[in-house]
PDB file of C-alpha atoms in Angstrom:
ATOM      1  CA  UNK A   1      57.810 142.539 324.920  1.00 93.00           C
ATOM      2  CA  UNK A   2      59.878 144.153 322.300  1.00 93.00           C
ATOM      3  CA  UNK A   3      63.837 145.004 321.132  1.00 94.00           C
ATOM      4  CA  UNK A   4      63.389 148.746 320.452  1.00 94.00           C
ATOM      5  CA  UNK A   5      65.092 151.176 318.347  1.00 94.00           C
ATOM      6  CA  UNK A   6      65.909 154.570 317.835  1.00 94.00           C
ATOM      7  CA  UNK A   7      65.574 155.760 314.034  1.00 95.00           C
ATOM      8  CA  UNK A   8      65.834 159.091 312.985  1.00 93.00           C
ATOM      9  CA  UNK A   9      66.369 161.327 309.526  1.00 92.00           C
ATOM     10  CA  UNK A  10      68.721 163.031 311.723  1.00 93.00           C
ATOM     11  CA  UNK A  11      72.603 163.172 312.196  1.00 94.00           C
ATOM     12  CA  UNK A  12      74.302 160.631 314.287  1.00 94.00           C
ATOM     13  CA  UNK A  13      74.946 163.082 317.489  1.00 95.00           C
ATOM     14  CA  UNK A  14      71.450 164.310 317.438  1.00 94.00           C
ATOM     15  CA  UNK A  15      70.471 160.350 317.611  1.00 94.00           C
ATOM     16  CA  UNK A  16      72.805 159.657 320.219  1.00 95.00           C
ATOM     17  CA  UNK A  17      71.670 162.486 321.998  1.00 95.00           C
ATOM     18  CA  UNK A  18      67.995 161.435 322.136  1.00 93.00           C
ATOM     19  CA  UNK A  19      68.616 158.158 323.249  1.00 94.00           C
ATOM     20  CA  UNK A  20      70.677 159.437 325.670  1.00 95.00           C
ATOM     21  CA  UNK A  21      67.819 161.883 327.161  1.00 95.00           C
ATOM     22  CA  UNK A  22      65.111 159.298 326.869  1.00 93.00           C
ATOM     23  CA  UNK A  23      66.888 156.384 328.059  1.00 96.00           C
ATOM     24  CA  UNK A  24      70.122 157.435 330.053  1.00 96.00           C
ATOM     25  CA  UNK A  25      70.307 153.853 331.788  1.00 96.00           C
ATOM     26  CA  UNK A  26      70.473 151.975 328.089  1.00 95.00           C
ATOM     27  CA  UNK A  27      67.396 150.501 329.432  1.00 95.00           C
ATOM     28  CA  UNK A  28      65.892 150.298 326.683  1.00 95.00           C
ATOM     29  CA  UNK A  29      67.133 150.861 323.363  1.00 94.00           C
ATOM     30  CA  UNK A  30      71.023 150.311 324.504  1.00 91.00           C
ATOM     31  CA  UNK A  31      73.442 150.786 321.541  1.00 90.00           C
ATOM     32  CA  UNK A  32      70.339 150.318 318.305  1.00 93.00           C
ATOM     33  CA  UNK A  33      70.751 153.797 317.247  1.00 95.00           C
ATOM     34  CA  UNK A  34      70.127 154.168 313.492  1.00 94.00           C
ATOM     35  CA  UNK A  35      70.709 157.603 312.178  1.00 94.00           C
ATOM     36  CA  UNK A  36      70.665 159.578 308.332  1.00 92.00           C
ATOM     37  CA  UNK A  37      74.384 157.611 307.616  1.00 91.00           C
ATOM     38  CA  UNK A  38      72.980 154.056 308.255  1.00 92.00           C
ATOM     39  CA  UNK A  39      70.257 154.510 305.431  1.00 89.00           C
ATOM     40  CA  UNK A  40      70.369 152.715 302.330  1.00 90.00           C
ATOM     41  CA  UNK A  41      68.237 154.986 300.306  1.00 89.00           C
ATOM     42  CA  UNK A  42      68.110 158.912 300.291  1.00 88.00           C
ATOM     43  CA  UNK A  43      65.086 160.159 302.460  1.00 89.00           C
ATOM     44  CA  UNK A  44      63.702 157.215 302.858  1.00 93.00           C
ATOM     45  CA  UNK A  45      63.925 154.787 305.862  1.00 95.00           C
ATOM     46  CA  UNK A  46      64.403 151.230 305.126  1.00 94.00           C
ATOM     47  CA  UNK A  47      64.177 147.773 307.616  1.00 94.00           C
ATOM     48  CA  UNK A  48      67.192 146.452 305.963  1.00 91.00           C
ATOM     49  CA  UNK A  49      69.730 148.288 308.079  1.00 90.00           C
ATOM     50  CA  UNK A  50      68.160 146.227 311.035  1.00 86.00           C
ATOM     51  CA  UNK A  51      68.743 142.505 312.692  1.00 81.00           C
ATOM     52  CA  UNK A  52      65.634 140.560 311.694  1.00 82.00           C
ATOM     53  CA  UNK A  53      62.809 140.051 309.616  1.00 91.00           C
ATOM     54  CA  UNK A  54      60.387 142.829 308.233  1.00 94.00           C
ATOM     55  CA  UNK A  55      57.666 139.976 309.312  1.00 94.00           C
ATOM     56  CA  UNK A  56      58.595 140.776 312.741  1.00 93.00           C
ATOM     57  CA  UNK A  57      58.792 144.525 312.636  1.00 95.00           C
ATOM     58  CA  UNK A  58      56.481 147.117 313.889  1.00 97.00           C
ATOM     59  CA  UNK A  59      56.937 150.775 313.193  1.00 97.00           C
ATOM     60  CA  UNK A  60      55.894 153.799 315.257  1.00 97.00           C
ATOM     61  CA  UNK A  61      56.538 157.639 313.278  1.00 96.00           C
ATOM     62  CA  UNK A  62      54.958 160.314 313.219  1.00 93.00           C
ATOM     63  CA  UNK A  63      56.190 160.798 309.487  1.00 93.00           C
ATOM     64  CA  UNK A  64      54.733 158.292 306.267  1.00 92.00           C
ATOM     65  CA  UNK A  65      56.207 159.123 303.319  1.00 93.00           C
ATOM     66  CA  UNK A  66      59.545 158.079 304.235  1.00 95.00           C
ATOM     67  CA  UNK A  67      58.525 154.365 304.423  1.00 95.00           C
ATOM     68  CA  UNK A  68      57.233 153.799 301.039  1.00 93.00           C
ATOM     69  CA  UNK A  69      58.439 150.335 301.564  1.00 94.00           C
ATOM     70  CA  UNK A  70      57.365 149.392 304.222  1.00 95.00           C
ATOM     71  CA  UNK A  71      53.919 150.793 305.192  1.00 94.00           C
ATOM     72  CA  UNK A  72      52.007 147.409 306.221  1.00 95.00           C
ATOM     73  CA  UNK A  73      54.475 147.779 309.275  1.00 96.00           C
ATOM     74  CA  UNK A  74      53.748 151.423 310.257  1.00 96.00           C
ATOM     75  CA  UNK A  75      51.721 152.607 312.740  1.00 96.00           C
ATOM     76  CA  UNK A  76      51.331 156.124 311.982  1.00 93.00           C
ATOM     77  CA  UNK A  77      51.588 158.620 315.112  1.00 92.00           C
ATOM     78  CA  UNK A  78      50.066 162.117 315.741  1.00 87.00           C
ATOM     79  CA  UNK A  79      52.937 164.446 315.766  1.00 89.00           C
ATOM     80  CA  UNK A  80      54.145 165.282 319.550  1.00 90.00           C
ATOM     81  CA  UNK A  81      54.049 169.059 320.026  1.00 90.00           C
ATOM     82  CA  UNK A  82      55.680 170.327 323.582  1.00 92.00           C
ATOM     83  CA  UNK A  83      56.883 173.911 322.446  1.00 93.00           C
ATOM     84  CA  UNK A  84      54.668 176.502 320.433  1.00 91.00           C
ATOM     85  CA  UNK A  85      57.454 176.834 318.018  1.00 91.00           C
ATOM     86  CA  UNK A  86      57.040 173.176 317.055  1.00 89.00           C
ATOM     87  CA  UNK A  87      53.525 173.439 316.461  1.00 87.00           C
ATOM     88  CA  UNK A  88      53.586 176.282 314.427  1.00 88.00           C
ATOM     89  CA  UNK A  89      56.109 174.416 312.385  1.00 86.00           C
ATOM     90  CA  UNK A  90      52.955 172.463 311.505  1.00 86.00           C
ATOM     91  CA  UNK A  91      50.325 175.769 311.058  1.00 84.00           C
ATOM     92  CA  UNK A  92      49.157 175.108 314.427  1.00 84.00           C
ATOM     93  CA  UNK A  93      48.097 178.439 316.129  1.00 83.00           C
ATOM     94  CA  UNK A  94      46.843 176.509 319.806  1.00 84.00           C
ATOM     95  CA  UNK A  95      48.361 176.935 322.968  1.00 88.00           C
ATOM     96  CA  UNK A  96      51.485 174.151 323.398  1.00 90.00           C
ATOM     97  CA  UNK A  97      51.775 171.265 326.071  1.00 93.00           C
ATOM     98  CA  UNK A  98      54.810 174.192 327.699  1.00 94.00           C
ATOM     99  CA  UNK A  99      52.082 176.677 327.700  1.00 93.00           C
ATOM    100  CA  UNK A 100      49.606 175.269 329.458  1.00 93.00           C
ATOM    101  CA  UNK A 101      52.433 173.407 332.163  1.00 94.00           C
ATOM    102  CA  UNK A 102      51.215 169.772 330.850  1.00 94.00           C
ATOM    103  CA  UNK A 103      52.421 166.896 328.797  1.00 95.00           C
ATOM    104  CA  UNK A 104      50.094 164.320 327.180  1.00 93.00           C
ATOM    105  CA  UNK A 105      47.621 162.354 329.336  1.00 92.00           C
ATOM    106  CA  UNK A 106      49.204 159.243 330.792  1.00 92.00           C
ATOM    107  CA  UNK A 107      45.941 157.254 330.294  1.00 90.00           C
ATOM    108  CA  UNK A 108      44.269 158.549 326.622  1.00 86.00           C
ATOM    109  CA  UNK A 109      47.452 159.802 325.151  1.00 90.00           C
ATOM    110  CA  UNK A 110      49.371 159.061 322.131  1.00 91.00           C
ATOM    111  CA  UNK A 111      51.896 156.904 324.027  1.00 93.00           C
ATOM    112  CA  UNK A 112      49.350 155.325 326.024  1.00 93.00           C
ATOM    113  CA  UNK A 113      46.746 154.575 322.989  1.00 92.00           C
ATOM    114  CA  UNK A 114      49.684 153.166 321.559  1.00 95.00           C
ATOM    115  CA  UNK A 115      50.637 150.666 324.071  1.00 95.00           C
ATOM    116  CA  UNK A 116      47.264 149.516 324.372  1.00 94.00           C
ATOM    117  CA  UNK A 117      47.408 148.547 320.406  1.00 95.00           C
ATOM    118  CA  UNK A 118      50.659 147.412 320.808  1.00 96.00           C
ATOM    119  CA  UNK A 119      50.075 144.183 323.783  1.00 96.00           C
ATOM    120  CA  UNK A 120      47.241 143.334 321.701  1.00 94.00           C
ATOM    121  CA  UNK A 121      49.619 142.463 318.205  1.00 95.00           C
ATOM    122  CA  UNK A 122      51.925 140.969 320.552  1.00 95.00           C
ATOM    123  CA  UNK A 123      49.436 138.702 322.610  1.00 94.00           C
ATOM    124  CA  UNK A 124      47.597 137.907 319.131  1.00 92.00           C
ATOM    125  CA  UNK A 125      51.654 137.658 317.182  1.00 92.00           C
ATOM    126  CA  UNK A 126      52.531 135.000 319.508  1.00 89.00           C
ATOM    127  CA  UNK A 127      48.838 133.195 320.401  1.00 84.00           C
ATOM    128  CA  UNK A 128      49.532 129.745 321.480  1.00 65.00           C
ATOM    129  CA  UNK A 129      46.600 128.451 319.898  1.00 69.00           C
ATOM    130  CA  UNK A 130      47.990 129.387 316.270  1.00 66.00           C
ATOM    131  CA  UNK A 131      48.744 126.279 314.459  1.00 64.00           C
ATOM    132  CA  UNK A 132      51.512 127.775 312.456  1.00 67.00           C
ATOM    133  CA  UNK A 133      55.544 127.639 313.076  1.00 73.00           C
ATOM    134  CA  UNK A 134      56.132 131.156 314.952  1.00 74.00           C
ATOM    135  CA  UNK A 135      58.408 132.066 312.326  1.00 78.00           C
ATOM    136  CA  UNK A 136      55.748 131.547 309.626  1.00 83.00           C
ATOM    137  CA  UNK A 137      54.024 134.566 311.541  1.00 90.00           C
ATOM    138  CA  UNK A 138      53.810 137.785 310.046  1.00 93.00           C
ATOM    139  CA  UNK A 139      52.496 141.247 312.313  1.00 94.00           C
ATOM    140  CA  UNK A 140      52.233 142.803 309.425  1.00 96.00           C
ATOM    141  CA  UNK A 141      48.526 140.483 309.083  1.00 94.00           C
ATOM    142  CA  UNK A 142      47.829 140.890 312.600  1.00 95.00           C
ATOM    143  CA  UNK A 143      48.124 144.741 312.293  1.00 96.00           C
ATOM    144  CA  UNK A 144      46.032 144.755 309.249  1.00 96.00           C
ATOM    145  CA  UNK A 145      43.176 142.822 311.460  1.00 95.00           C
ATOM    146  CA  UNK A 146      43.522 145.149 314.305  1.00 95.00           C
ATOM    147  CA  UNK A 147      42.860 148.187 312.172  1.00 96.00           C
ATOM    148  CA  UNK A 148      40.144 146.775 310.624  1.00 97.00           C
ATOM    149  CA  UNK A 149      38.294 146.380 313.454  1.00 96.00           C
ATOM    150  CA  UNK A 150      37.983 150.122 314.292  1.00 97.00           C
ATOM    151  CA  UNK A 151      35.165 151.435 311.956  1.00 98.00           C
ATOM    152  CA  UNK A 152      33.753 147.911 311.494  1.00 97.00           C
ATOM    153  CA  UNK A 153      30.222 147.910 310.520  1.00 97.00           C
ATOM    154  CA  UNK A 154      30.626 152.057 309.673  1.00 98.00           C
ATOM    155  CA  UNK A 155      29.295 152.693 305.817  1.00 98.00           C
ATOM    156  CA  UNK A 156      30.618 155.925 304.863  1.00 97.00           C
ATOM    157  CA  UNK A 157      29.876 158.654 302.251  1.00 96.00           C
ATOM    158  CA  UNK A 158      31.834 161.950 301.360  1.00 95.00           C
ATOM    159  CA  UNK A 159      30.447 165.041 300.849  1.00 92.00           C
ATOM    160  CA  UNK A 160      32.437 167.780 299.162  1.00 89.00           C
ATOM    161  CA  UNK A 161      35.241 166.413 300.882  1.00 90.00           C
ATOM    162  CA  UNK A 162      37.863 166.932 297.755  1.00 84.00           C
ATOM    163  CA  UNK A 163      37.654 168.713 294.370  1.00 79.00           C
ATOM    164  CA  UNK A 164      34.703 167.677 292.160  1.00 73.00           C
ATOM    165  CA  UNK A 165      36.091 165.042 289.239  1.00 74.00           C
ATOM    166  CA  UNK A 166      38.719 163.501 291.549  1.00 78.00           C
ATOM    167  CA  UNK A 167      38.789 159.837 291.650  1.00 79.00           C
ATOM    168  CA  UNK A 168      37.383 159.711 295.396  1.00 77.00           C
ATOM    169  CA  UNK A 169      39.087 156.020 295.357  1.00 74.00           C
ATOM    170  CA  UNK A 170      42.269 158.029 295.276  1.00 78.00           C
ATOM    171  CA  UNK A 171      41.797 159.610 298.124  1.00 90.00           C
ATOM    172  CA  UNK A 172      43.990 159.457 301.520  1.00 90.00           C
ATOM    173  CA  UNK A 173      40.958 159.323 303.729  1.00 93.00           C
ATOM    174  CA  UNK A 174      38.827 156.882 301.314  1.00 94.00           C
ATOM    175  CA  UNK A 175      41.658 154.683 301.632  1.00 93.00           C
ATOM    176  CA  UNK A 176      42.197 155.420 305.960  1.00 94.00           C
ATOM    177  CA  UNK A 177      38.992 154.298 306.570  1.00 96.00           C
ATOM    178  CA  UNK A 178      38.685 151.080 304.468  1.00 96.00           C
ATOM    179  CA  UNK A 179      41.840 150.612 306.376  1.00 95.00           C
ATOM    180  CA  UNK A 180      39.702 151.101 309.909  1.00 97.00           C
ATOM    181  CA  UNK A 181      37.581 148.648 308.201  1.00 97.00           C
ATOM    182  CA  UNK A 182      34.493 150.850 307.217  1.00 98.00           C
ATOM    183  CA  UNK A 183      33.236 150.440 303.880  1.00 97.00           C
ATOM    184  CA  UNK A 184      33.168 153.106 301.725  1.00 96.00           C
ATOM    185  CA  UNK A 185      30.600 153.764 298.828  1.00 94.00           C
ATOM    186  CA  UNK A 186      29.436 156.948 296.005  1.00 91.00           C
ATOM    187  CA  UNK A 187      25.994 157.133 296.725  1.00 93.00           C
ATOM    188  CA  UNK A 188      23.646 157.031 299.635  1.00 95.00           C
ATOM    189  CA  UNK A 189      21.473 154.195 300.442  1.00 95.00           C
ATOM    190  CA  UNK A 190      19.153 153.264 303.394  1.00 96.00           C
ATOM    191  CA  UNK A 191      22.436 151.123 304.924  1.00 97.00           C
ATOM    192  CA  UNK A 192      25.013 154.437 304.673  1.00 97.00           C
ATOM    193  CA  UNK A 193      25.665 155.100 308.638  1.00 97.00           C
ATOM    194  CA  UNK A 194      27.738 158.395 308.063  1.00 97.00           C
ATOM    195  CA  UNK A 195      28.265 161.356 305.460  1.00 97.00           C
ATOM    196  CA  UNK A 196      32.027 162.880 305.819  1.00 96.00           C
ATOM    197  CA  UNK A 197      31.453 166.160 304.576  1.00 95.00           C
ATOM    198  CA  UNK A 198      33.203 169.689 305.583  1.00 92.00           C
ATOM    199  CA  UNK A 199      29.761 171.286 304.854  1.00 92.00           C
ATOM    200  CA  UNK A 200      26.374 170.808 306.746  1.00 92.00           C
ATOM    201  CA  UNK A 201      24.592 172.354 303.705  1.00 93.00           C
ATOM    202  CA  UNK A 202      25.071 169.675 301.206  1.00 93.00           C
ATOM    203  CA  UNK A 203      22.453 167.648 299.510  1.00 94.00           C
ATOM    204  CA  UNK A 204      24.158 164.630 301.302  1.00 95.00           C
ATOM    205  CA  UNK A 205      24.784 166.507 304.303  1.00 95.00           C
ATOM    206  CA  UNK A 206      21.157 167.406 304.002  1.00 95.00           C
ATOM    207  CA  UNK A 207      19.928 163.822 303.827  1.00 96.00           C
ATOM    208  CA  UNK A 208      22.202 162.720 306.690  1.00 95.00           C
ATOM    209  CA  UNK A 209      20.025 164.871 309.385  1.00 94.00           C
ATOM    210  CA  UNK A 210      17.129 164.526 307.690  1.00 95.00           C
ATOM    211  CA  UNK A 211      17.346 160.459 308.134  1.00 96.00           C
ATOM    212  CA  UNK A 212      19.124 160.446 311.050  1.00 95.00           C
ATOM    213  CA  UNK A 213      22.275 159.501 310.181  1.00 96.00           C
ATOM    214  CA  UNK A 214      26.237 160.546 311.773  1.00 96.00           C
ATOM    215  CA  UNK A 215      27.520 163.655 309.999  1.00 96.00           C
ATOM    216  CA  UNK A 216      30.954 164.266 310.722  1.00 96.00           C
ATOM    217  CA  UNK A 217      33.733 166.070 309.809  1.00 95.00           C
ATOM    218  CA  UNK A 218      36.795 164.146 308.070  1.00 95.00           C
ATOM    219  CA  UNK A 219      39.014 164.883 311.413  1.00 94.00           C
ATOM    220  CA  UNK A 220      36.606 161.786 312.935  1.00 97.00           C
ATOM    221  CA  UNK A 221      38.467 159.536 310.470  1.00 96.00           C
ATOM    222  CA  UNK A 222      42.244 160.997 311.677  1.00 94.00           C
ATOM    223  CA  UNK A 223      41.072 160.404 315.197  1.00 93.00           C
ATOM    224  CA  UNK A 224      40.000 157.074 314.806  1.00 95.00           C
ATOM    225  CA  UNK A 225      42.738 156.482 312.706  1.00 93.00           C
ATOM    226  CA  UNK A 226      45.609 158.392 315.327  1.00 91.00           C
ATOM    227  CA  UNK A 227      43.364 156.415 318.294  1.00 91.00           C
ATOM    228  CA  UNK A 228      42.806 153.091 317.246  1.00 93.00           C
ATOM    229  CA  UNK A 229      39.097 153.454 318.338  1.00 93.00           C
ATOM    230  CA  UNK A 230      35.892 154.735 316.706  1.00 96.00           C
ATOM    231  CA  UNK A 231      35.290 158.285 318.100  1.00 95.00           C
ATOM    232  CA  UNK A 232      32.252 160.038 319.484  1.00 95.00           C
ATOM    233  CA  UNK A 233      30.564 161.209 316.555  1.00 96.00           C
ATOM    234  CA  UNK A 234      29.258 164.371 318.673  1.00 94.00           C
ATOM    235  CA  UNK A 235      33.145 165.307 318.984  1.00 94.00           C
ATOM    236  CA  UNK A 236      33.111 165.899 315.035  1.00 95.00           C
ATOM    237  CA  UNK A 237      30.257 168.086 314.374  1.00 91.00           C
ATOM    238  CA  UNK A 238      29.579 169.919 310.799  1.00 92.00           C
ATOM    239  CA  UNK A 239      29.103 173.650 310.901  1.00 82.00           C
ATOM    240  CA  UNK A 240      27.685 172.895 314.531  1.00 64.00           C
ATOM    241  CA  UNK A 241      24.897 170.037 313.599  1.00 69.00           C
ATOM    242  CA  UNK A 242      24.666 167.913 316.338  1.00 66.00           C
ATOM    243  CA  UNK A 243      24.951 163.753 315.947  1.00 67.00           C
ATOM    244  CA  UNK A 244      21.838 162.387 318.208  1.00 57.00           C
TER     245      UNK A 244
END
């Protein structure tokens, strides 16, 4: 379905290396090995060191900062953790994947969410029912439509989410979820489905329980985000209220 590389910040030997470990028959990424050397532009990643067009490109890393130019083709990916020491790398204090003698699930894991998402761009990328030449195509619209989709019909407002006088549409997550295709608004209103908030005692958090609305925790966002599918609200309780 799809020419792979390897792409790393790294040196060229720790590249080689990788590939070698996760593909030792050259299965599947062969010689495209693109290491620190090949890049154009100081920490930063860049498509022009590959064959092909950026219309055709689709990005998986864990990292997003080092493709400022070319975030309409990433698809950002929760950070893979088998060691402790890598975790804590990242202030995470729970037990690793080594500890507890397990790797990620085959069927609800990152790798596995992600080749779910993936079929679906490439069965929509090259849908014989398009009218358009193929190479008029471009993923980077058919991943936009795909996100969208995941928080359709969600109408979200934040609670004490960031510092007070921020401009909220600023904001990382404001910006995730319109992304996921929720809308996103200041103040509540009969048609708001969730409050965001990191604090059930809120005047908005108040009014979320009190109307029976979702109140969740801005992790539900990252998950939805990191999934490709809305969450279980439940699984992103405030301060221990419980979505009904």
């Amino acid at each position: 379905m799809f020419e792979m590389y390897v792409y790393t910040m790294g040196e060229r030997a720790y590249a080689l290396e990788m590939a070698r470990l996760l593909d030792p028959g050259r299965v599947y990424f062969d010689s495209r090995v693109i290491s620190q050397a090949d890049c154009t532009q100081k920490h930063q990643k860049g498509l022009d060191v590959m064959l092909g067009t950026d219309s055709a490109v689709i990005i998986l890393d864990d990292t997003e900062f080092v493709w400022q130019k070319h975030k309409e083709n990433l698809i950002l990916m929760d950070r893979y953790h088998y060691f402790s020491s890598s975790g804590r790398t990242f202030g995470l204090n729970n037990l690793s994947l080594s500890e507890t003698k397990r790797d990620e699930s085959e069927t609800d894991g990152a790798l596995a969410t992600v080749l779910k998402v993936l079929k679906r761009i490439h069965k929509m990328f090259f849908d014989s029912e398009l009218d358009d030449d193929l190479m008029g195509r471009d993923v980077r619209q058919v991943l936009k439509t795909v996100r969208s989709e995941v928080l359709k019909g969600c109408k979200l407002v934040f609670s004490h989410v960031w510092k007070l006088g921020e401009r909220v549409e600023n904001q990382k997550l404001w910006e995730m979820a319109e992304q996921l295709g929720a809308t996103c608004c200041k103040e509540l209103d009969p048609s708001v489905t969730h409050v965001v908030s990191m604090d059930s005692g809120t005047e908005k958090s108040r009014w979320a329980v009190k109307h029976k609305k979702f109140l969740v925790n801005p992790r539900w966002i990252e998950a939805a985000n990191f999934l490709w599918k809305r969450q279980p609200e439940q699984d992103f309780a405030v301060n221990g209220v419980n979505n009904q």
